[in-house]
Amino acid sequence: MGQLIYMFASYASRHANGATCLDGMQLLADTLHPHGVRITWIVGGESARIAREPLTRWHECHGDDIAVHTPPLAGALDAKRSQMLAEREAVLKALPWSRATIAASGHTDPEIAAVLEDTGFEGLWGFCWEQIDVDAISDRGCPWGFYYMDRAQRLRPAQGRGVIGMEWTARDLLKSFHSGNPCLYSTDPNDVGRGGLCSWENIAYWERMADNYLRNTRYNDHVFLLQHQEAHEMERTPGGFCSSPPGIFQCYTEEDIRESAVMLDRFAAYIEGRASMLTLAQAATLYRERYAHTASSYMLWEDAPTPAYNPDYAWSTPIGPWPKTFLHCGRGAQMMFIEGKVEPVCIRNYERPYAYGEFFAEPTIPRTRLVHDTRHGWSRDIEIRVDSPRAMPYGLALWNDYSLYQISDAPGLVEGKILPRELMFLRYDLEPGENLLRVKLQGK
């Protein structure tokens, strides 16, 4: 079995008139620390100064850490570097015990990977898998979990190391992909609360989502589950601040806040003992020590039943149910397969230029033809033909129990993996025209 890495981040950088969201931070700390959760607090220079005492105490007593909130970046690349360095210096002046290697927010800036790489940051929090337009964020096409960001295109994995892109908050991969609405099927308590999927102590949907992440430690050395909640959304203080209405810190009612705390408490209790609880900085160190390039991810996802969602929150969202889905992401491509179908239903080709509305997706996915599947005693030969209109990354999901075999020979195979009692995944790079894909399996 691999390892589930659970991280919790809290956006806590808002401040006004010498005050920040200390009450909301305290509520999150009181809720999560008893379960061994190490919180990564996202702060800027001023909020770090205001919250210096509790942040230092939580670091010393519970292992909490901070991430540096990216200030508004403007001007040329050199100017952006200077602005980022100045913000980190202000944070470290207040909190010198942190290495401050993680940046947060500002991830939509096209130059952000270069800015952070040049200034010594190791990770960037804030990516939203499959999201389009919500909060002015369109990240569809980027990997889930962790990946090394390409310096020139933030949503594409680098070929080697780089700044680690980190999710804003983990999503239900199956429902997010098939529904097109990842903001409903997330680990943010306000998303599932407003959407009607979880409420108070009823977090069965979240538990099933966690089960999917846990199950996939069978196929991956590390599975990353990052959860987030804004600290300013965990308090209701007149005279505070929120985006709407301006100047008033009243995003949610007292009952909403209590409900979020109950849900987070129940979820942390469910995860406790099943995952390694790390800060973002600790997880980034683990990733950099273990992986020389973006790690391939293999996620087999089962649909989790949910209550009917609130249509006033989830506009234009299909409800499913959807078939079991296998998702793969590596340096060259991201692919999705539905149970029983050999061809992927989506290929996001990272060699394609990014364009809004396309999101790296191949417009035409070639079909497969089975030439033969021949058994020879304790071995097996499979040959499949694929006619491709162009060169592209490609994958096959052969849904069957191949647990008695191992891949012994497969010319041109980029990577292959047998998920026992489920499927065999084969990853190729196709050439234009006819491609004959031959795989020899040997009994174990």
PDB file of C-alpha atoms in Angstrom, residues 85-213:
ATOM      1  CA  LEU A  85      10.480  38.662  -2.189  1.00  0.00           C
ATOM      2  CA  ALA A  86       9.256  41.727  -0.287  1.00  0.00           C
ATOM      3  CA  GLU A  87       6.111  39.910   0.821  1.00  0.00           C
ATOM      4  CA  ARG A  88       8.069  36.869   2.003  1.00  0.00           C
ATOM      5  CA  GLU A  89      10.508  39.122   3.872  1.00  0.00           C
ATOM      6  CA  ALA A  90       7.589  40.803   5.670  1.00  0.00           C
ATOM      7  CA  VAL A  91       6.128  37.420   6.634  1.00  0.00           C
ATOM      8  CA  LEU A  92       9.486  36.114   7.889  1.00  0.00           C
ATOM      9  CA  LYS A  93      10.033  39.267   9.930  1.00  0.00           C
ATOM     10  CA  ALA A  94       6.919  38.316  11.893  1.00  0.00           C
ATOM     11  CA  LEU A  95       7.440  34.529  11.780  1.00  0.00           C
ATOM     12  CA  PRO A  96      11.169  33.781  11.517  1.00  0.00           C
ATOM     13  CA  TRP A  97      10.666  30.137  12.504  1.00  0.00           C
ATOM     14  CA  SER A  98       9.208  29.299   9.070  1.00  0.00           C
ATOM     15  CA  ARG A  99      11.229  28.573   5.933  1.00  0.00           C
ATOM     16  CA  ALA A 100       8.348  30.163   3.958  1.00  0.00           C
ATOM     17  CA  THR A 101       8.871  27.913   0.925  1.00  0.00           C
ATOM     18  CA  ILE A 102       5.205  27.745  -0.158  1.00  0.00           C
ATOM     19  CA  ALA A 103       3.392  30.551  -1.970  1.00  0.00           C
ATOM     20  CA  ALA A 104      -0.378  30.765  -2.165  1.00  0.00           C
ATOM     21  CA  SER A 105      -2.887  32.415  -4.484  1.00  0.00           C
ATOM     22  CA  GLY A 106      -1.895  34.389  -7.555  1.00  0.00           C
ATOM     23  CA  HIS A 107      -1.548  31.143  -9.466  1.00  0.00           C
ATOM     24  CA  THR A 108      -3.381  32.473 -12.530  1.00  0.00           C
ATOM     25  CA  ASP A 109      -0.533  34.859 -13.399  1.00  0.00           C
ATOM     26  CA  PRO A 110       1.042  33.432 -16.591  1.00  0.00           C
ATOM     27  CA  GLU A 111       4.527  34.165 -15.215  1.00  0.00           C
ATOM     28  CA  ILE A 112       3.939  32.802 -11.717  1.00  0.00           C
ATOM     29  CA  ALA A 113       6.019  29.634 -12.167  1.00  0.00           C
ATOM     30  CA  ALA A 114       9.031  31.671 -13.287  1.00  0.00           C
ATOM     31  CA  VAL A 115       8.546  34.228 -10.496  1.00  0.00           C
ATOM     32  CA  LEU A 116       8.467  31.570  -7.788  1.00  0.00           C
ATOM     33  CA  GLU A 117      11.198  29.380  -9.233  1.00  0.00           C
ATOM     34  CA  ASP A 118      13.533  32.377  -9.463  1.00  0.00           C
ATOM     35  CA  THR A 119      12.796  33.433  -5.869  1.00  0.00           C
ATOM     36  CA  GLY A 120      13.340  30.018  -4.292  1.00  0.00           C
ATOM     37  CA  PHE A 121       9.790  28.877  -3.570  1.00  0.00           C
ATOM     38  CA  GLU A 122       9.120  25.132  -3.686  1.00  0.00           C
ATOM     39  CA  GLY A 123       5.337  25.050  -4.022  1.00  0.00           C
ATOM     40  CA  LEU A 124       2.291  27.070  -5.051  1.00  0.00           C
ATOM     41  CA  TRP A 125      -1.141  26.462  -3.526  1.00  0.00           C
ATOM     42  CA  GLY A 126      -4.368  27.326  -5.341  1.00  0.00           C
ATOM     43  CA  PHE A 127      -4.998  25.145  -8.424  1.00  0.00           C
ATOM     44  CA  CYS A 128      -8.594  24.110  -9.152  1.00  0.00           C
ATOM     45  CA  TRP A 129      -8.805  20.863 -11.131  1.00  0.00           C
ATOM     46  CA  GLU A 130     -11.416  20.913 -13.943  1.00  0.00           C
ATOM     47  CA  GLN A 131     -12.693  24.358 -12.903  1.00  0.00           C
ATOM     48  CA  ILE A 132     -13.869  26.911 -15.466  1.00  0.00           C
ATOM     49  CA  ASP A 133     -14.564  30.608 -14.755  1.00  0.00           C
ATOM     50  CA  VAL A 134     -15.591  30.310 -11.071  1.00  0.00           C
ATOM     51  CA  ASP A 135     -13.783  33.003  -9.042  1.00  0.00           C
ATOM     52  CA  ALA A 136     -12.148  34.041 -12.351  1.00  0.00           C
ATOM     53  CA  ILE A 137     -10.230  30.743 -12.304  1.00  0.00           C
ATOM     54  CA  SER A 138     -10.098  28.407 -15.308  1.00  0.00           C
ATOM     55  CA  ASP A 139      -7.650  25.616 -14.498  1.00  0.00           C
ATOM     56  CA  ARG A 140      -9.217  22.815 -16.536  1.00  0.00           C
ATOM     57  CA  GLY A 141      -6.404  20.717 -17.960  1.00  0.00           C
ATOM     58  CA  CYS A 142      -4.000  20.855 -15.021  1.00  0.00           C
ATOM     59  CA  PRO A 143      -3.235  17.688 -13.032  1.00  0.00           C
ATOM     60  CA  TRP A 144      -4.937  16.854  -9.752  1.00  0.00           C
ATOM     61  CA  GLY A 145      -2.882  16.540  -6.561  1.00  0.00           C
ATOM     62  CA  PHE A 146       0.757  17.622  -6.917  1.00  0.00           C
ATOM     63  CA  TYR A 147       2.794  18.254 -10.061  1.00  0.00           C
ATOM     64  CA  TYR A 148       5.900  20.158 -11.113  1.00  0.00           C
ATOM     65  CA  MET A 149       4.783  23.243 -13.046  1.00  0.00           C
ATOM     66  CA  ASP A 150       6.165  23.980 -16.492  1.00  0.00           C
ATOM     67  CA  ARG A 151       7.951  27.324 -16.319  1.00  0.00           C
ATOM     68  CA  ALA A 152       6.247  28.686 -19.438  1.00  0.00           C
ATOM     69  CA  GLN A 153       2.748  27.186 -18.989  1.00  0.00           C
ATOM     70  CA  ARG A 154       1.481  26.927 -15.425  1.00  0.00           C
ATOM     71  CA  LEU A 155      -1.161  24.255 -16.159  1.00  0.00           C
ATOM     72  CA  ARG A 156       1.237  21.803 -17.814  1.00  0.00           C
ATOM     73  CA  PRO A 157       3.685  19.490 -16.012  1.00  0.00           C
ATOM     74  CA  ALA A 158       7.361  20.251 -16.462  1.00  0.00           C
ATOM     75  CA  GLN A 159       9.586  17.544 -17.907  1.00  0.00           C
ATOM     76  CA  GLY A 160      11.801  17.721 -14.815  1.00  0.00           C
ATOM     77  CA  ARG A 161      11.538  19.455 -11.478  1.00  0.00           C
ATOM     78  CA  GLY A 162       9.995  22.869 -10.930  1.00  0.00           C
ATOM     79  CA  VAL A 163       7.712  24.630  -8.480  1.00  0.00           C
ATOM     80  CA  ILE A 164       5.098  22.160  -7.217  1.00  0.00           C
ATOM     81  CA  GLY A 165       1.533  23.035  -8.182  1.00  0.00           C
ATOM     82  CA  MET A 166      -0.906  22.198  -5.349  1.00  0.00           C
ATOM     83  CA  GLU A 167      -4.684  21.997  -5.383  1.00  0.00           C
ATOM     84  CA  TRP A 168      -6.877  24.598  -3.722  1.00  0.00           C
ATOM     85  CA  THR A 169      -9.017  21.844  -2.230  1.00  0.00           C
ATOM     86  CA  ALA A 170      -9.379  18.208  -3.300  1.00  0.00           C
ATOM     87  CA  ARG A 171     -12.263  17.256  -5.589  1.00  0.00           C
ATOM     88  CA  ASP A 172     -14.272  14.141  -6.332  1.00  0.00           C
ATOM     89  CA  LEU A 173     -12.441  13.192  -9.525  1.00  0.00           C
ATOM     90  CA  LEU A 174     -15.270  11.152 -11.023  1.00  0.00           C
ATOM     91  CA  LYS A 175     -18.150  13.543 -10.386  1.00  0.00           C
ATOM     92  CA  SER A 176     -16.060  16.630 -11.166  1.00  0.00           C
ATOM     93  CA  PHE A 177     -15.068  15.268 -14.561  1.00  0.00           C
ATOM     94  CA  HIS A 178     -18.425  13.846 -15.638  1.00  0.00           C
ATOM     95  CA  SER A 179     -20.615  16.653 -14.279  1.00  0.00           C
ATOM     96  CA  GLY A 180     -18.382  19.523 -15.340  1.00  0.00           C
ATOM     97  CA  ASN A 181     -18.980  21.167 -11.950  1.00  0.00           C
ATOM     98  CA  PRO A 182     -15.992  20.471  -9.660  1.00  0.00           C
ATOM     99  CA  CYS A 183     -16.990  23.273  -7.292  1.00  0.00           C
ATOM    100  CA  LEU A 184     -19.982  21.254  -6.100  1.00  0.00           C
ATOM    101  CA  TYR A 185     -18.075  18.011  -5.550  1.00  0.00           C
ATOM    102  CA  SER A 186     -15.273  19.325  -3.382  1.00  0.00           C
ATOM    103  CA  THR A 187     -13.860  19.088   0.138  1.00  0.00           C
ATOM    104  CA  ASP A 188     -14.760  22.705   0.919  1.00  0.00           C
ATOM    105  CA  PRO A 189     -17.459  22.616   3.637  1.00  0.00           C
ATOM    106  CA  ASN A 190     -19.346  25.578   2.192  1.00  0.00           C
ATOM    107  CA  ASP A 191     -19.473  23.965  -1.263  1.00  0.00           C
ATOM    108  CA  VAL A 192     -21.048  20.717  -0.078  1.00  0.00           C
ATOM    109  CA  GLY A 193     -23.143  22.521   2.538  1.00  0.00           C
ATOM    110  CA  ARG A 194     -24.692  25.000   0.122  1.00  0.00           C
ATOM    111  CA  GLY A 195     -25.009  22.250  -2.474  1.00  0.00           C
ATOM    112  CA  GLY A 196     -26.929  20.049  -0.040  1.00  0.00           C
ATOM    113  CA  LEU A 197     -24.516  17.092  -0.244  1.00  0.00           C
ATOM    114  CA  CYS A 198     -23.393  17.202   3.401  1.00  0.00           C
ATOM    115  CA  SER A 199     -24.853  18.815   6.499  1.00  0.00           C
ATOM    116  CA  TRP A 200     -23.880  18.907  10.147  1.00  0.00           C
ATOM    117  CA  GLU A 201     -22.942  15.348  11.217  1.00  0.00           C
ATOM    118  CA  ASN A 202     -24.084  13.853   7.905  1.00  0.00           C
ATOM    119  CA  ILE A 203     -20.858  13.727   5.922  1.00  0.00           C
ATOM    120  CA  ALA A 204     -21.402  10.323   4.280  1.00  0.00           C
ATOM    121  CA  TYR A 205     -20.536  11.797   0.876  1.00  0.00           C
ATOM    122  CA  TRP A 206     -17.215  13.167   2.138  1.00  0.00           C
ATOM    123  CA  GLU A 207     -16.439   9.808   3.715  1.00  0.00           C
ATOM    124  CA  ARG A 208     -17.037   8.004   0.416  1.00  0.00           C
ATOM    125  CA  MET A 209     -14.818  10.548  -1.324  1.00  0.00           C
ATOM    126  CA  ALA A 210     -12.069   9.859   1.212  1.00  0.00           C
ATOM    127  CA  ASP A 211     -12.558   6.123   0.635  1.00  0.00           C
ATOM    128  CA  ASN A 212     -11.805   6.640  -3.054  1.00  0.00           C
ATOM    129  CA  TYR A 213      -8.594   8.490  -2.218  1.00  0.00           C
TER     130      TYR A 213
END
